[in-house]
């Protein structure tokens, strides 16, 4: 594959990881083999790609920009443009795009649709009931307690779910979702540790990446509110040897086949969030794109050129791709969060670090930052993603924490127990 012009749409830590990997994991713009563009990007990505202003949900604007730069490939990072149909607009204009159609992205955009697809495909998932009237909330709580799982049946950026044993908190969340004009979904609680598996999907062709685990709660020991994710690690030492194969065979391949059967084939990255219980994997949720922050850890171990992988998926040639090559060992990402995250993150505070660390994407990826003078300030809830790799999970974790300790941001915090239960052997699963 020759040199390509690639446009990445999005502005977070996931997009910084994608751009860095597309750049061949090189540390500066132009060092990789492709010409990279990003819209809108963030302060950290600026050194790796040409930035462009863009309303990411505007399909016509995305097509105009892609034509202007003569993009050979467009990679859509976040969920909002996918659900808005930006991939459809690009495809109609004859532009190769990595990301599912609006119809296929409904696997993330509507949990009720995802449940319908899973039922048709015979895929294990939680029992669920959609409620649209506040008068029905109490009966649903009676049915689905005492471990309450209450979700916004729409896009909520990973923050629209409450899992609690506190009935009043569950009721409050359900009423808040309904008050915002969205249906609410009550689900049965799935036992077992969670697994994130990203799969490249092109029709019925499924190529899994490495399995990862995210840490959703804000504070150590899984305490505090749910967040978009406070850290992740890959691969999973506790997953059964045939775990990835089982997830593909029992979950992703049947769903991909069902989408083809419905005339809305899936093309892009399908993220399966699962609980591994006594019977194996059950689906918690699907996402229609690379997950954040698991992507940051997974891509740190990918040896196969990412551009080749995404281009094959986008052009219907995934079945011809050689098996993926991975670095041996483990990768970890730890999120540095702003004071007040997730409820009301503080912005505009100076970020300082030793040497050129903040400009080293192999160790630090920017998620919510802005440039100020020659430095950076916080501009979001999840500010930075710190990457650590190592021959063992313990080494990877140590490397990440060694790096994060060199960074200063007033009031910021991070979890100090990312991957610790796995290292301590506290996670076990049935076959």
Coordinates of C-alpha atoms in Angstrom, one line a residue:
X1 CA 0.0 0.0 0.0
X2 CA 1.4 3.4 -1.0
X3 CA 1.2 6.7 0.7
X4 CA -2.4 7.7 1.6
X5 CA -4.1 11.0 2.7
X6 CA -6.1 10.0 5.7
X7 CA -8.7 12.2 7.5
X8 CA -9.6 11.3 11.1
X9 CA -12.8 12.8 12.5
X10 CA -13.0 13.5 16.2
X11 CA -11.2 15.3 19.0
X12 CA -10.5 13.0 22.0
X13 CA -7.9 10.6 23.4
X14 CA -9.2 7.8 21.1
X15 CA -8.5 10.0 18.1
X16 CA -5.0 10.9 19.3
X17 CA -4.3 7.2 19.6
X18 CA -5.7 6.5 16.1
X19 CA -3.6 9.3 14.6
X20 CA -0.5 8.2 16.4
X21 CA -1.0 4.6 15.2
X22 CA -1.8 5.7 11.6
X23 CA 1.5 7.7 11.8
X24 CA 3.3 4.4 12.4
X25 CA 3.6 5.2 16.1
X26 CA 6.1 7.8 15.1
X27 CA 6.5 10.8 17.5
X28 CA 6.1 13.7 15.0
X29 CA 4.2 14.8 11.9
X30 CA 5.6 13.6 8.6
X31 CA 7.6 10.8 10.3
X32 CA 5.1 8.2 9.2
X33 CA 4.3 7.1 5.7
X34 CA 0.9 8.8 5.3
X35 CA -0.3 12.4 5.1
X36 CA -2.6 12.8 8.1
X37 CA -5.5 15.3 8.7
X38 CA -7.8 15.6 11.7
X39 CA -11.1 17.4 12.2
X40 CA -11.3 19.1 14.7
X41 CA -8.6 17.3 16.6
X42 CA -7.1 18.6 19.9
X43 CA -4.0 20.4 21.1
X44 CA -2.0 17.1 21.4
X45 CA -2.8 15.9 17.9
X46 CA -1.7 19.2 16.3
X47 CA 1.9 18.0 16.1
X48 CA 0.9 14.8 14.2
X49 CA -1.7 16.0 11.7
X50 CA -3.1 19.0 9.9
X51 CA -6.1 20.3 11.8
X52 CA -9.4 21.4 10.2
X53 CA -12.5 23.0 11.7
X54 CA -15.6 20.7 11.4
X55 CA -19.0 20.2 12.8
X56 CA -18.5 16.4 13.2
X57 CA -22.3 15.6 12.7
X58 CA -22.5 17.5 9.4
X59 CA -22.2 15.0 6.6
X60 CA -22.1 17.6 3.8
X61 CA -19.3 19.4 5.5
X62 CA -17.4 16.2 6.0
X63 CA -17.7 15.4 2.3
X64 CA -16.5 18.9 1.3
X65 CA -13.5 18.6 3.6
X66 CA -12.6 15.1 2.4
X67 CA -12.8 16.2 -1.2
X68 CA -10.8 19.4 -0.5
X69 CA -7.9 17.4 0.9
X70 CA -8.4 14.5 -1.6
X71 CA -8.7 12.0 1.2
X72 CA -8.1 8.3 0.3
X73 CA -9.6 7.2 3.6
X74 CA -11.8 8.9 6.3
X75 CA -11.8 7.4 9.8
X76 CA -14.7 8.3 12.0
X77 CA -13.8 8.2 15.7
X78 CA -16.9 9.2 17.8
X79 CA -20.4 7.9 17.9
X80 CA -22.3 11.1 17.2
X81 CA -21.3 11.4 13.5
X82 CA -22.0 7.7 12.9
X83 CA -25.5 7.9 14.3
X84 CA -26.0 11.1 12.3
X85 CA -25.2 9.3 9.1
X86 CA -21.9 11.0 8.3
X87 CA -20.5 7.7 7.0
X88 CA -23.4 7.4 4.6
X89 CA -22.8 10.8 3.1
X90 CA -19.1 10.0 2.5
X91 CA -19.9 6.6 1.0
X92 CA -22.4 8.2 -1.4
X93 CA -19.7 10.6 -2.5
X94 CA -17.5 7.7 -3.3
X95 CA -15.1 8.2 -0.5
X96 CA -13.7 5.2 1.4
X97 CA -14.8 5.5 5.1
X98 CA -14.1 3.5 8.2
X99 CA -17.3 3.5 10.2
X100 CA -20.8 2.0 9.9
X101 CA -23.8 3.4 8.2
X102 CA -26.5 5.2 10.2
X103 CA -28.7 2.1 10.0
X104 CA -25.9 -0.2 11.3
X105 CA -24.8 2.3 14.0
X106 CA -28.2 1.9 15.6
X107 CA -26.6 -1.0 17.4
X108 CA -25.1 1.7 19.6
X109 CA -27.6 4.5 19.0
X110 CA -30.7 2.4 20.1
X111 CA -30.3 -0.2 22.8
X112 CA -33.8 -1.5 22.0
X113 CA -32.7 -2.1 18.4
X114 CA -29.6 -3.9 19.6
X115 CA -31.7 -6.1 21.8
X116 CA -34.0 -7.0 18.8
X117 CA -30.9 -7.9 16.7
X118 CA -29.5 -10.1 19.5
X119 CA -32.8 -11.9 20.0
X120 CA -32.9 -12.7 16.2
X121 CA -29.3 -13.8 16.2
X122 CA -29.6 -15.9 19.4
X123 CA -27.1 -13.9 21.3
X124 CA -27.0 -14.0 25.1
X125 CA -27.8 -10.6 26.8
X126 CA -29.6 -9.2 29.7
X127 CA -33.4 -9.2 29.9
X128 CA -34.7 -5.7 29.3
X129 CA -37.8 -3.6 29.2
X130 CA -38.2 -0.1 27.7
X131 CA -40.2 2.4 29.7
X132 CA -41.5 5.7 28.3
X133 CA -43.9 6.7 31.0
X134 CA -42.9 7.7 34.6
X135 CA -45.9 5.9 35.9
X136 CA -44.3 2.6 34.9
X137 CA -41.0 3.1 36.6
X138 CA -42.0 1.6 40.0
X139 CA -43.2 -1.6 38.4
X140 CA -40.0 -2.0 36.4
X141 CA -37.9 -1.5 39.5
X142 CA -39.9 -4.2 41.2
X143 CA -39.2 -6.6 38.3
X144 CA -35.5 -5.9 37.8
X145 CA -34.1 -5.3 41.4
X146 CA -32.3 -5.5 43.7
X147 CA -29.3 -5.0 41.4
X148 CA -30.7 -2.1 39.3
X149 CA -29.4 -1.4 35.8
X150 CA -31.0 1.7 34.4
X151 CA -30.0 3.1 31.0
X152 CA -30.7 6.0 28.7
X153 CA -31.9 4.3 25.5
X154 CA -29.8 6.5 23.3
X155 CA -26.3 8.0 23.1
X156 CA -25.0 9.0 26.4
X157 CA -21.2 8.9 25.9
X158 CA -20.8 6.0 28.3
X159 CA -22.3 7.9 31.1
X160 CA -26.0 7.1 30.6
X161 CA -26.2 4.1 32.8
X162 CA -26.6 3.7 36.6
X163 CA -25.8 0.3 38.2
X164 CA -26.8 0.4 41.9
X165 CA -28.5 -1.4 44.7
X166 CA -30.0 1.9 45.9
X167 CA -33.6 1.9 44.6
X168 CA -34.0 5.7 45.1
X169 CA -30.9 6.4 43.0
X170 CA -32.2 4.0 40.3
X171 CA -35.6 5.8 40.3
X172 CA -34.0 9.2 40.2
X173 CA -31.9 8.3 37.1
X174 CA -34.9 6.8 35.3
X175 CA -37.0 9.9 36.0
X176 CA -34.2 12.2 34.8
X177 CA -33.8 10.2 31.5
X178 CA -37.6 10.4 30.9
X179 CA -37.7 14.1 31.8
X180 CA -35.0 14.7 29.1
X181 CA -37.4 13.2 26.6
X182 CA -35.7 9.8 26.2
X183 CA -37.0 6.3 26.8
X184 CA -35.4 4.5 29.7
X185 CA -34.2 0.8 29.6
X186 CA -34.3 -1.4 32.7
X187 CA -32.1 -4.5 32.5
X188 CA -31.3 -7.6 34.5
X189 CA -27.9 -7.4 36.1
X190 CA -25.3 -9.6 34.4
X191 CA -22.8 -11.4 36.8
X192 CA -19.1 -11.8 36.0
X193 CA -16.2 -9.6 35.0
X194 CA -16.5 -7.3 32.1
X195 CA -14.6 -7.8 28.8
X196 CA -14.3 -5.3 25.9
X197 CA -13.6 -6.9 22.6
X198 CA -13.1 -4.7 19.5
X199 CA -13.8 -6.4 16.2
X200 CA -13.2 -5.2 12.6
X201 CA -16.3 -6.1 10.8
X202 CA -16.9 -6.1 7.0
X203 CA -20.2 -7.8 6.2
X204 CA -19.8 -11.3 7.6
X205 CA -16.0 -11.1 8.0
X206 CA -14.9 -10.6 11.6
X207 CA -11.4 -9.9 12.8
X208 CA -11.0 -9.5 16.5
X209 CA -8.4 -7.2 18.2
X210 CA -7.0 -7.9 21.7
X211 CA -9.5 -8.2 24.6
X212 CA -9.4 -5.4 27.1
X213 CA -11.0 -4.3 30.3
X214 CA -12.2 -0.8 31.2
X215 CA -12.6 0.7 34.7
X216 CA -15.8 2.8 34.6
X217 CA -16.1 4.1 38.2
X218 CA -14.3 7.3 39.1
X219 CA -12.4 6.2 42.2
X220 CA -10.4 3.2 43.4
X221 CA -12.1 0.0 44.3
X222 CA -14.8 0.7 41.8
X223 CA -16.3 3.5 43.9
X224 CA -17.9 6.8 42.9
X225 CA -20.0 7.6 39.8
X226 CA -19.8 6.0 36.4
X227 CA -17.5 7.8 33.9
X228 CA -16.5 7.4 30.3
X229 CA -13.7 5.2 31.6
X230 CA -10.8 5.8 34.0
X231 CA -8.3 3.3 32.6
X232 CA -7.9 0.0 30.7
X233 CA -5.5 -2.8 30.1
X234 CA -4.9 -5.5 27.5
X235 CA -4.8 -8.5 27.0
X236 CA -6.7 -10.2 29.9
X237 CA -4.6 -12.8 31.7
X238 CA -7.7 -14.3 33.3
X239 CA -9.8 -14.8 30.1
X240 CA -10.1 -18.5 29.0
X241 CA -7.7 -19.4 26.2
X242 CA -10.6 -19.7 23.8
X243 CA -12.3 -16.6 25.1
X244 CA -11.9 -14.4 22.1
X245 CA -12.9 -17.2 19.7
X246 CA -16.0 -17.8 21.8
X247 CA -17.0 -14.1 21.7
X248 CA -16.6 -14.0 18.0
X249 CA -18.5 -17.2 17.4
X250 CA -21.2 -16.7 20.0
X251 CA -21.7 -12.9 19.7
X252 CA -20.1 -10.9 17.0
X253 CA -20.3 -13.2 14.0
X254 CA -24.1 -14.0 14.6
X255 CA -24.8 -10.2 14.9
X256 CA -22.8 -9.4 11.8
X257 CA -24.7 -12.1 9.9
X258 CA -28.1 -10.8 11.2
X259 CA -27.2 -7.3 10.0
X260 CA -26.4 -8.6 6.5
X261 CA -29.7 -10.6 6.5
X262 CA -31.5 -7.3 7.3
X263 CA -29.9 -5.5 4.4
X264 CA -27.9 -3.2 6.6
X265 CA -24.4 -4.9 6.6
X266 CA -22.0 -3.6 9.2
X267 CA -18.7 -2.1 8.1
X268 CA -16.3 -0.7 10.7
X269 CA -15.4 -1.3 14.3
X270 CA -18.0 -3.2 16.4
X271 CA -17.2 -3.0 20.1
X272 CA -18.8 -5.7 22.2
X273 CA -19.0 -4.9 25.9
X274 CA -19.6 -8.3 27.7
X275 CA -19.9 -9.8 31.1
X276 CA -18.3 -13.3 31.3
X277 CA -20.6 -15.3 33.5
X278 CA -21.0 -19.0 34.3
X279 CA -22.3 -19.7 30.8
X280 CA -19.6 -17.6 29.1
X281 CA -20.0 -14.2 27.4
X282 CA -23.3 -12.2 27.6
X283 CA -23.6 -8.8 25.9
X284 CA -23.9 -5.7 28.1
X285 CA -23.8 -3.3 25.1
X286 CA -22.5 -2.7 21.6
X287 CA -20.6 0.4 20.5
X288 CA -20.3 1.3 16.8
X289 CA -16.7 2.6 17.1
X290 CA -13.4 2.2 18.9
X291 CA -14.0 2.4 22.7
X292 CA -12.3 5.1 24.8
X293 CA -10.0 4.4 26.7
X294 CA -9.5 0.8 25.7
X295 CA -8.3 1.8 22.2
X296 CA -5.4 3.7 23.7
X297 CA -4.1 0.4 25.3
X298 CA -5.0 -1.9 22.4
X299 CA -3.4 0.1 19.7
X300 CA -0.1 0.4 21.7
X301 CA 0.4 -3.3 21.0
X302 CA -0.6 -3.4 17.3
X303 CA 2.3 -4.2 15.0
X304 CA 0.4 -4.5 11.7
X305 CA 0.1 -1.0 10.1
X306 CA -3.3 0.4 11.3
X307 CA -3.8 2.3 8.0
X308 CA -3.7 -1.0 6.1
X309 CA -6.2 -2.6 8.5
X310 CA -8.7 0.3 8.4
X311 CA -8.4 0.7 4.6
X312 CA -9.1 -3.0 4.1
X313 CA -12.3 -2.8 6.2
X314 CA -13.4 0.4 4.5
X315 CA -12.9 -1.0 1.0
X316 CA -14.5 -4.5 1.5
X317 CA -11.2 -6.4 1.4
X318 CA -10.9 -7.3 5.1
X319 CA -11.2 -11.0 4.2
X320 CA -7.9 -10.7 2.2
X321 CA -5.9 -9.2 5.1
X322 CA -3.1 -11.2 6.6
X323 CA -3.6 -12.2 10.3
X324 CA -2.8 -9.2 12.6
X325 CA 0.6 -9.0 14.3
X326 CA 0.8 -8.0 18.0
X327 CA 3.6 -7.0 20.2
X328 CA 4.2 -9.5 23.1
X329 CA 3.3 -8.3 26.5
X330 CA 0.8 -5.9 28.0
X331 CA -0.4 -2.3 27.7
X332 CA -2.2 -0.1 30.2
X333 CA -3.8 3.3 30.0
X334 CA -4.5 5.5 33.0
X335 CA -6.8 8.5 32.7
X336 CA -5.8 11.8 34.3
X337 CA -9.1 13.5 35.1
X338 CA -9.8 17.1 35.9
X339 CA -11.0 18.2 39.3
X340 CA -14.8 17.8 39.5
X341 CA -15.0 15.1 36.8
X342 CA -17.5 13.6 35.9
X343 CA -20.2 16.0 37.2
X344 CA -18.6 19.4 36.6
X345 CA -14.9 19.2 35.4
X346 CA -12.7 22.2 36.0
X347 CA -11.2 23.6 32.8
X348 CA -8.4 26.1 32.0
X349 CA -5.8 24.9 34.4
X350 CA -2.2 24.6 33.3
X351 CA -0.7 21.2 32.7
X352 CA 3.0 20.8 33.3
X353 CA 5.4 17.8 33.0
X354 CA 9.1 17.0 32.9
X355 CA 10.9 17.6 29.6
X356 CA 8.9 17.0 26.4
X357 CA 6.7 14.3 28.0
X358 CA 3.4 16.0 27.0
X359 CA 4.5 15.8 23.3
X360 CA 5.4 12.1 23.4
X361 CA 2.4 10.2 22.2
X362 CA 3.9 6.8 22.9
X363 CA 3.5 7.7 26.6
X364 CA 0.9 10.5 26.8
X365 CA -2.2 11.0 24.6
X366 CA -4.3 14.1 24.9
X367 CA -8.0 13.8 25.5
X368 CA -9.2 17.2 26.7
X369 CA -6.5 19.8 26.3
X370 CA -6.1 23.2 24.7
X371 CA -2.9 25.0 23.7
X372 CA -1.9 28.1 25.6
X373 CA 1.3 29.7 24.6
X374 CA 3.9 27.0 24.3
X375 CA 2.1 24.8 26.8
X376 CA -1.3 23.1 27.5
X377 CA -4.3 23.7 29.7
X378 CA -7.2 21.4 30.6
X379 CA -10.2 21.6 28.4
X380 CA -12.3 18.5 29.3
X381 CA -13.1 16.0 32.0
X382 CA -10.7 13.3 30.9
X383 CA -7.6 15.4 30.2
X384 CA -4.8 12.9 29.4
X385 CA -4.3 9.2 28.8
X386 CA -1.1 7.8 30.1
X387 CA 0.3 4.7 28.3
X388 CA 2.5 2.0 29.9
X389 CA 3.7 -1.2 28.2
X390 CA 5.7 -4.1 29.5
X391 CA 6.5 -7.8 29.3
X392 CA 4.1 -8.4 32.3
X393 CA 0.9 -6.6 33.3
X394 CA 2.7 -5.5 36.5
X395 CA 5.5 -3.9 34.4
X396 CA 3.1 -2.1 32.1
X397 CA 1.1 -0.7 35.1
X398 CA 4.4 0.4 36.8
X399 CA 5.5 2.2 33.6
X400 CA 2.1 4.0 33.4
X401 CA 2.2 5.2 37.0
X402 CA 5.8 6.2 36.7
X403 CA 4.9 8.5 33.8
X404 CA 1.7 10.0 35.4
X405 CA 3.6 11.0 38.5
X406 CA 5.7 13.3 36.3
X407 CA 2.6 15.3 35.3
X408 CA 1.1 18.2 37.3
X409 CA -2.5 19.5 36.9
X410 CA -4.1 21.3 39.9
X411 CA -6.9 19.4 41.5
X412 CA -6.6 16.5 39.0
X413 CA -7.0 12.8 40.1
X414 CA -6.5 9.3 38.7
X415 CA -7.3 5.8 39.8
X416 CA -4.3 4.0 41.4
X417 CA -5.7 0.5 41.0
X418 CA -6.0 0.1 37.2
X419 CA -5.5 -3.7 36.4
X420 CA -4.7 -4.4 40.1
X421 CA -7.4 -7.0 40.6
X422 CA -6.1 -8.9 37.5
X423 CA -2.5 -8.6 38.8
X424 CA -3.5 -9.9 42.2
X425 CA -5.4 -12.8 40.7
X426 CA -8.7 -11.7 42.0
X427 CA -10.6 -12.2 38.7
X428 CA -11.7 -15.7 37.8
X429 CA -14.3 -16.9 35.3
X430 CA -16.2 -20.0 34.6
X431 CA -15.6 -21.9 31.4

